[in-house]
Amino acid sequence: LGAIWFIIQIIVEGTTSNGIATPGSTIIVLISIMWSTMMIENWYRREWKLRFKWGMMRYKQTEIPRPTFSGKIVVSKENGEIVEVYKSWAQYCCKITCSMSTMLLCVAMVVAVVAGLFILKGGMREDDPNYQYMTIGIGMLNSIQIFIMNKIYTFLAYRLNEWEGHRLQQEYYNNLVVKRIIFIVFNSFYSLLYIAFIDPRYDRDGFSKEDNDKLRLEAVRTQLVTLFIMAIILQ
């Protein structure tokens, strides 16, 4: 639905004075919001049905430690059973802190690389006949950077997660998801956010806010299309 509406926007853009703000966009946005909300709620219902069907309602209370977990044996104060727990809770928290710091370092690297690409783009005049090709080229380089850094960080995230030594499999998966989602989302969309909200080249003196916003939206669209096509090719 989004791809179809995007094509309609491109076709209609040249025939109206609204730019890419095609009439009816609000309805499409509302449909997308309702559809995504319904999908999530339906998934929650299916998740609880499967939990009940597979006898997983109290899985967290009955889950056993991971085979690779190395802890110490103690007697539970709650039920008197022999359980394996962390050797040092402080050490465990320290490892997680180190892993998150590594993730922030990788995020900083993304910021530096993207900044370098846009500095390279900023060195070219917009009236240059090759400016549009340069813009597409920067988008292609950004796509390659996103692909490479996602691969490297995914490998690193698995190694860090194993090094942290999580006791339960659910804790292992939860921490892995947090690491990957934060970095991959930031790495994939930072360049778009930079163009849409930060890039000072689209706050020009002598131009109206409407003209500046139109130029900014056109730049976002070019970057988005380039990233989308390159993602298909690289995947």
PDB file of C-alpha atoms in Angstrom, residues 3-161:
ATOM      1  CA  ALA A   3       4.704   1.706  -2.335  1.00  0.00           C
ATOM      2  CA  ILE A   4       1.558   2.219  -4.433  1.00  0.00           C
ATOM      3  CA  TRP A   5       0.772   5.519  -2.705  1.00  0.00           C
ATOM      4  CA  PHE A   6       4.383   6.666  -3.134  1.00  0.00           C
ATOM      5  CA  ILE A   7       4.093   6.112  -6.921  1.00  0.00           C
ATOM      6  CA  ILE A   8       0.804   8.064  -6.929  1.00  0.00           C
ATOM      7  CA  GLN A   9       2.521  10.924  -5.066  1.00  0.00           C
ATOM      8  CA  ILE A  10       5.279  11.101  -7.680  1.00  0.00           C
ATOM      9  CA  ILE A  11       2.712  11.152 -10.522  1.00  0.00           C
ATOM     10  CA  VAL A  12       0.477  13.754  -8.877  1.00  0.00           C
ATOM     11  CA  GLU A  13       3.354  15.955  -7.647  1.00  0.00           C
ATOM     12  CA  GLY A  14       3.875  17.645 -10.986  1.00  0.00           C
ATOM     13  CA  THR A  15       0.189  18.446 -11.469  1.00  0.00           C
ATOM     14  CA  THR A  16      -0.483  20.176  -8.118  1.00  0.00           C
ATOM     15  CA  SER A  17       1.061  22.972  -6.083  1.00  0.00           C
ATOM     16  CA  ASN A  18       1.188  20.815  -2.956  1.00  0.00           C
ATOM     17  CA  GLY A  19       4.412  19.020  -3.855  1.00  0.00           C
ATOM     18  CA  ILE A  20       4.444  15.501  -2.422  1.00  0.00           C
ATOM     19  CA  ALA A  21       1.694  16.429   0.063  1.00  0.00           C
ATOM     20  CA  THR A  22      -0.858  14.644  -2.113  1.00  0.00           C
ATOM     21  CA  PRO A  23      -4.516  15.082  -1.103  1.00  0.00           C
ATOM     22  CA  GLY A  24      -5.659  11.951   0.701  1.00  0.00           C
ATOM     23  CA  SER A  25      -2.327  11.306   2.417  1.00  0.00           C
ATOM     24  CA  THR A  26      -3.958  11.757   5.833  1.00  0.00           C
ATOM     25  CA  ILE A  27      -6.376   8.912   5.103  1.00  0.00           C
ATOM     26  CA  ILE A  28      -3.533   6.610   4.045  1.00  0.00           C
ATOM     27  CA  VAL A  29      -1.624   7.440   7.240  1.00  0.00           C
ATOM     28  CA  LEU A  30      -4.687   6.680   9.377  1.00  0.00           C
ATOM     29  CA  ILE A  31      -5.225   3.374   7.554  1.00  0.00           C
ATOM     30  CA  SER A  32      -1.576   2.434   8.155  1.00  0.00           C
ATOM     31  CA  ILE A  33      -1.847   3.297  11.863  1.00  0.00           C
ATOM     32  CA  MET A  34      -5.040   1.258  12.304  1.00  0.00           C
ATOM     33  CA  TRP A  35      -3.633  -1.673  10.317  1.00  0.00           C
ATOM     34  CA  SER A  36      -0.402  -1.797  12.350  1.00  0.00           C
ATOM     35  CA  THR A  37      -2.326  -1.530  15.634  1.00  0.00           C
ATOM     36  CA  MET A  38      -4.687  -4.337  14.635  1.00  0.00           C
ATOM     37  CA  MET A  39      -1.781  -6.545  13.562  1.00  0.00           C
ATOM     38  CA  ILE A  40      -0.020  -6.056  16.915  1.00  0.00           C
ATOM     39  CA  GLU A  41      -3.176  -6.710  18.951  1.00  0.00           C
ATOM     40  CA  ASN A  42      -4.001  -9.820  16.904  1.00  0.00           C
ATOM     41  CA  TRP A  43      -0.466 -11.070  17.450  1.00  0.00           C
ATOM     42  CA  TYR A  44      -0.823 -10.565  21.232  1.00  0.00           C
ATOM     43  CA  ARG A  45      -4.004 -12.656  21.177  1.00  0.00           C
ATOM     44  CA  ARG A  46      -2.333 -15.410  19.157  1.00  0.00           C
ATOM     45  CA  GLU A  47       0.707 -15.318  21.457  1.00  0.00           C
ATOM     46  CA  TRP A  48      -1.422 -15.912  24.560  1.00  0.00           C
ATOM     47  CA  LYS A  49      -3.366 -18.708  22.823  1.00  0.00           C
ATOM     48  CA  LEU A  50      -0.119 -20.462  21.907  1.00  0.00           C
ATOM     49  CA  ARG A  51       1.239 -19.990  25.448  1.00  0.00           C
ATOM     50  CA  PHE A  52      -1.835 -21.702  26.874  1.00  0.00           C
ATOM     51  CA  LYS A  53      -1.812 -24.428  24.208  1.00  0.00           C
ATOM     52  CA  TRP A  54       1.867 -25.261  24.725  1.00  0.00           C
ATOM     53  CA  GLY A  55       1.795 -24.998  28.521  1.00  0.00           C
ATOM     54  CA  MET A  56       4.076 -21.956  28.660  1.00  0.00           C
ATOM     55  CA  MET A  57       2.004 -19.720  30.949  1.00  0.00           C
ATOM     56  CA  ARG A  58       4.517 -20.056  33.845  1.00  0.00           C
ATOM     57  CA  TYR A  59       7.595 -20.655  31.697  1.00  0.00           C
ATOM     58  CA  LYS A  60       9.644 -17.918  33.382  1.00  0.00           C
ATOM     59  CA  GLN A  61       9.176 -19.491  36.831  1.00  0.00           C
ATOM     60  CA  THR A  62      10.078 -22.997  35.612  1.00  0.00           C
ATOM     61  CA  GLU A  63      12.814 -22.161  33.074  1.00  0.00           C
ATOM     62  CA  ILE A  64      16.138 -23.902  33.691  1.00  0.00           C
ATOM     63  CA  PRO A  65      19.566 -22.218  33.268  1.00  0.00           C
ATOM     64  CA  ARG A  66      21.243 -22.205  29.857  1.00  0.00           C
ATOM     65  CA  PRO A  67      23.738 -25.058  29.239  1.00  0.00           C
ATOM     66  CA  THR A  68      26.593 -22.572  28.802  1.00  0.00           C
ATOM     67  CA  PHE A  69      25.767 -20.660  32.002  1.00  0.00           C
ATOM     68  CA  SER A  70      28.464 -20.862  34.671  1.00  0.00           C
ATOM     69  CA  GLY A  71      27.316 -19.854  38.145  1.00  0.00           C
ATOM     70  CA  LYS A  72      27.333 -21.050  41.731  1.00  0.00           C
ATOM     71  CA  ILE A  73      25.080 -23.607  43.414  1.00  0.00           C
ATOM     72  CA  VAL A  74      22.935 -22.316  46.296  1.00  0.00           C
ATOM     73  CA  VAL A  75      19.836 -23.389  48.202  1.00  0.00           C
ATOM     74  CA  SER A  76      16.774 -21.325  47.317  1.00  0.00           C
ATOM     75  CA  LYS A  77      15.392 -19.335  50.254  1.00  0.00           C
ATOM     76  CA  GLU A  78      11.902 -19.525  48.767  1.00  0.00           C
ATOM     77  CA  ASN A  79      11.365 -23.266  48.313  1.00  0.00           C
ATOM     78  CA  GLY A  80      14.573 -24.925  49.497  1.00  0.00           C
ATOM     79  CA  GLU A  81      15.506 -26.243  46.071  1.00  0.00           C
ATOM     80  CA  ILE A  82      19.089 -26.330  44.792  1.00  0.00           C
ATOM     81  CA  VAL A  83      19.496 -23.670  42.093  1.00  0.00           C
ATOM     82  CA  GLU A  84      22.335 -22.206  40.055  1.00  0.00           C
ATOM     83  CA  VAL A  85      22.658 -18.420  40.261  1.00  0.00           C
ATOM     84  CA  TYR A  86      25.134 -15.731  39.185  1.00  0.00           C
ATOM     85  CA  LYS A  87      28.519 -15.839  40.888  1.00  0.00           C
ATOM     86  CA  SER A  88      28.471 -12.062  41.189  1.00  0.00           C
ATOM     87  CA  TRP A  89      25.506  -9.869  40.298  1.00  0.00           C
ATOM     88  CA  ALA A  90      27.783  -6.797  40.181  1.00  0.00           C
ATOM     89  CA  GLN A  91      30.055  -8.504  37.646  1.00  0.00           C
ATOM     90  CA  TYR A  92      27.052  -9.431  35.515  1.00  0.00           C
ATOM     91  CA  CYS A  93      25.790  -5.813  35.521  1.00  0.00           C
ATOM     92  CA  CYS A  94      29.286  -4.574  34.715  1.00  0.00           C
ATOM     93  CA  LYS A  95      29.461  -6.846  31.656  1.00  0.00           C
ATOM     94  CA  ILE A  96      26.104  -5.564  30.402  1.00  0.00           C
ATOM     95  CA  THR A  97      27.306  -1.985  30.906  1.00  0.00           C
ATOM     96  CA  CYS A  98      30.446  -2.716  28.873  1.00  0.00           C
ATOM     97  CA  SER A  99      28.345  -4.249  26.096  1.00  0.00           C
ATOM     98  CA  MET A 100      26.029  -1.238  25.959  1.00  0.00           C
ATOM     99  CA  SER A 101      29.065   1.058  25.907  1.00  0.00           C
ATOM    100  CA  THR A 102      30.370  -0.883  22.910  1.00  0.00           C
ATOM    101  CA  MET A 103      27.019  -0.388  21.197  1.00  0.00           C
ATOM    102  CA  LEU A 104      27.199   3.380  21.853  1.00  0.00           C
ATOM    103  CA  LEU A 105      30.718   3.414  20.396  1.00  0.00           C
ATOM    104  CA  CYS A 106      29.390   1.755  17.233  1.00  0.00           C
ATOM    105  CA  VAL A 107      26.574   4.323  17.092  1.00  0.00           C
ATOM    106  CA  ALA A 108      29.180   7.096  17.334  1.00  0.00           C
ATOM    107  CA  MET A 109      31.040   5.496  14.422  1.00  0.00           C
ATOM    108  CA  VAL A 110      27.836   5.597  12.366  1.00  0.00           C
ATOM    109  CA  VAL A 111      27.422   9.302  13.157  1.00  0.00           C
ATOM    110  CA  ALA A 112      31.024   9.971  12.107  1.00  0.00           C
ATOM    111  CA  VAL A 113      30.753   8.029   8.830  1.00  0.00           C
ATOM    112  CA  VAL A 114      27.441   9.639   7.842  1.00  0.00           C
ATOM    113  CA  ALA A 115      28.811  13.081   8.739  1.00  0.00           C
ATOM    114  CA  GLY A 116      31.791  12.405   6.493  1.00  0.00           C
ATOM    115  CA  LEU A 117      29.520  11.447   3.594  1.00  0.00           C
ATOM    116  CA  PHE A 118      27.459  14.615   3.933  1.00  0.00           C
ATOM    117  CA  ILE A 119      30.582  16.775   4.246  1.00  0.00           C
ATOM    118  CA  LEU A 120      31.725  15.221   0.963  1.00  0.00           C
ATOM    119  CA  LYS A 121      28.319  16.026  -0.547  1.00  0.00           C
ATOM    120  CA  GLY A 122      28.403  19.571   0.857  1.00  0.00           C
ATOM    121  CA  GLY A 123      31.608  20.320  -0.999  1.00  0.00           C
ATOM    122  CA  MET A 124      29.716  20.297  -4.294  1.00  0.00           C
ATOM    123  CA  ARG A 125      27.628  23.176  -5.633  1.00  0.00           C
ATOM    124  CA  GLU A 126      23.967  22.502  -6.350  1.00  0.00           C
ATOM    125  CA  ASP A 127      24.164  24.168  -9.763  1.00  0.00           C
ATOM    126  CA  ASP A 128      26.791  21.615 -10.781  1.00  0.00           C
ATOM    127  CA  PRO A 129      25.337  19.325 -13.504  1.00  0.00           C
ATOM    128  CA  ASN A 130      26.688  16.287 -11.643  1.00  0.00           C
ATOM    129  CA  TYR A 131      25.118  17.253  -8.292  1.00  0.00           C
ATOM    130  CA  GLN A 132      22.157  14.868  -8.630  1.00  0.00           C
ATOM    131  CA  TYR A 133      24.482  11.998  -9.509  1.00  0.00           C
ATOM    132  CA  MET A 134      26.608  12.909  -6.493  1.00  0.00           C
ATOM    133  CA  THR A 135      23.508  12.804  -4.282  1.00  0.00           C
ATOM    134  CA  ILE A 136      22.594   9.341  -5.540  1.00  0.00           C
ATOM    135  CA  GLY A 137      26.208   8.211  -5.164  1.00  0.00           C
ATOM    136  CA  ILE A 138      26.285   9.369  -1.538  1.00  0.00           C
ATOM    137  CA  GLY A 139      23.056   7.448  -0.939  1.00  0.00           C
ATOM    138  CA  MET A 140      24.614   4.320  -2.457  1.00  0.00           C
ATOM    139  CA  LEU A 141      27.703   4.661  -0.270  1.00  0.00           C
ATOM    140  CA  ASN A 142      25.444   5.131   2.737  1.00  0.00           C
ATOM    141  CA  SER A 143      23.558   1.943   1.822  1.00  0.00           C
ATOM    142  CA  ILE A 144      26.816  -0.019   1.606  1.00  0.00           C
ATOM    143  CA  GLN A 145      27.914   1.437   4.961  1.00  0.00           C
ATOM    144  CA  ILE A 146      24.585   0.422   6.529  1.00  0.00           C
ATOM    145  CA  PHE A 147      24.879  -3.120   5.164  1.00  0.00           C
ATOM    146  CA  ILE A 148      28.491  -3.608   6.279  1.00  0.00           C
ATOM    147  CA  MET A 149      28.044  -2.124   9.758  1.00  0.00           C
ATOM    148  CA  ASN A 150      24.852  -4.117  10.369  1.00  0.00           C
ATOM    149  CA  LYS A 151      26.734  -7.318   9.531  1.00  0.00           C
ATOM    150  CA  ILE A 152      29.711  -6.417  11.717  1.00  0.00           C
ATOM    151  CA  TYR A 153      27.585  -5.327  14.666  1.00  0.00           C
ATOM    152  CA  THR A 154      25.332  -8.408  14.448  1.00  0.00           C
ATOM    153  CA  PHE A 155      28.418 -10.626  14.752  1.00  0.00           C
ATOM    154  CA  LEU A 156      29.696  -8.453  17.607  1.00  0.00           C
ATOM    155  CA  ALA A 157      26.308  -8.472  19.380  1.00  0.00           C
ATOM    156  CA  TYR A 158      26.205 -12.275  19.459  1.00  0.00           C
ATOM    157  CA  ARG A 159      29.734 -12.436  20.867  1.00  0.00           C
ATOM    158  CA  LEU A 160      29.003  -9.776  23.508  1.00  0.00           C
ATOM    159  CA  ASN A 161      25.755 -11.477  24.478  1.00  0.00           C
TER     160      ASN A 161
END
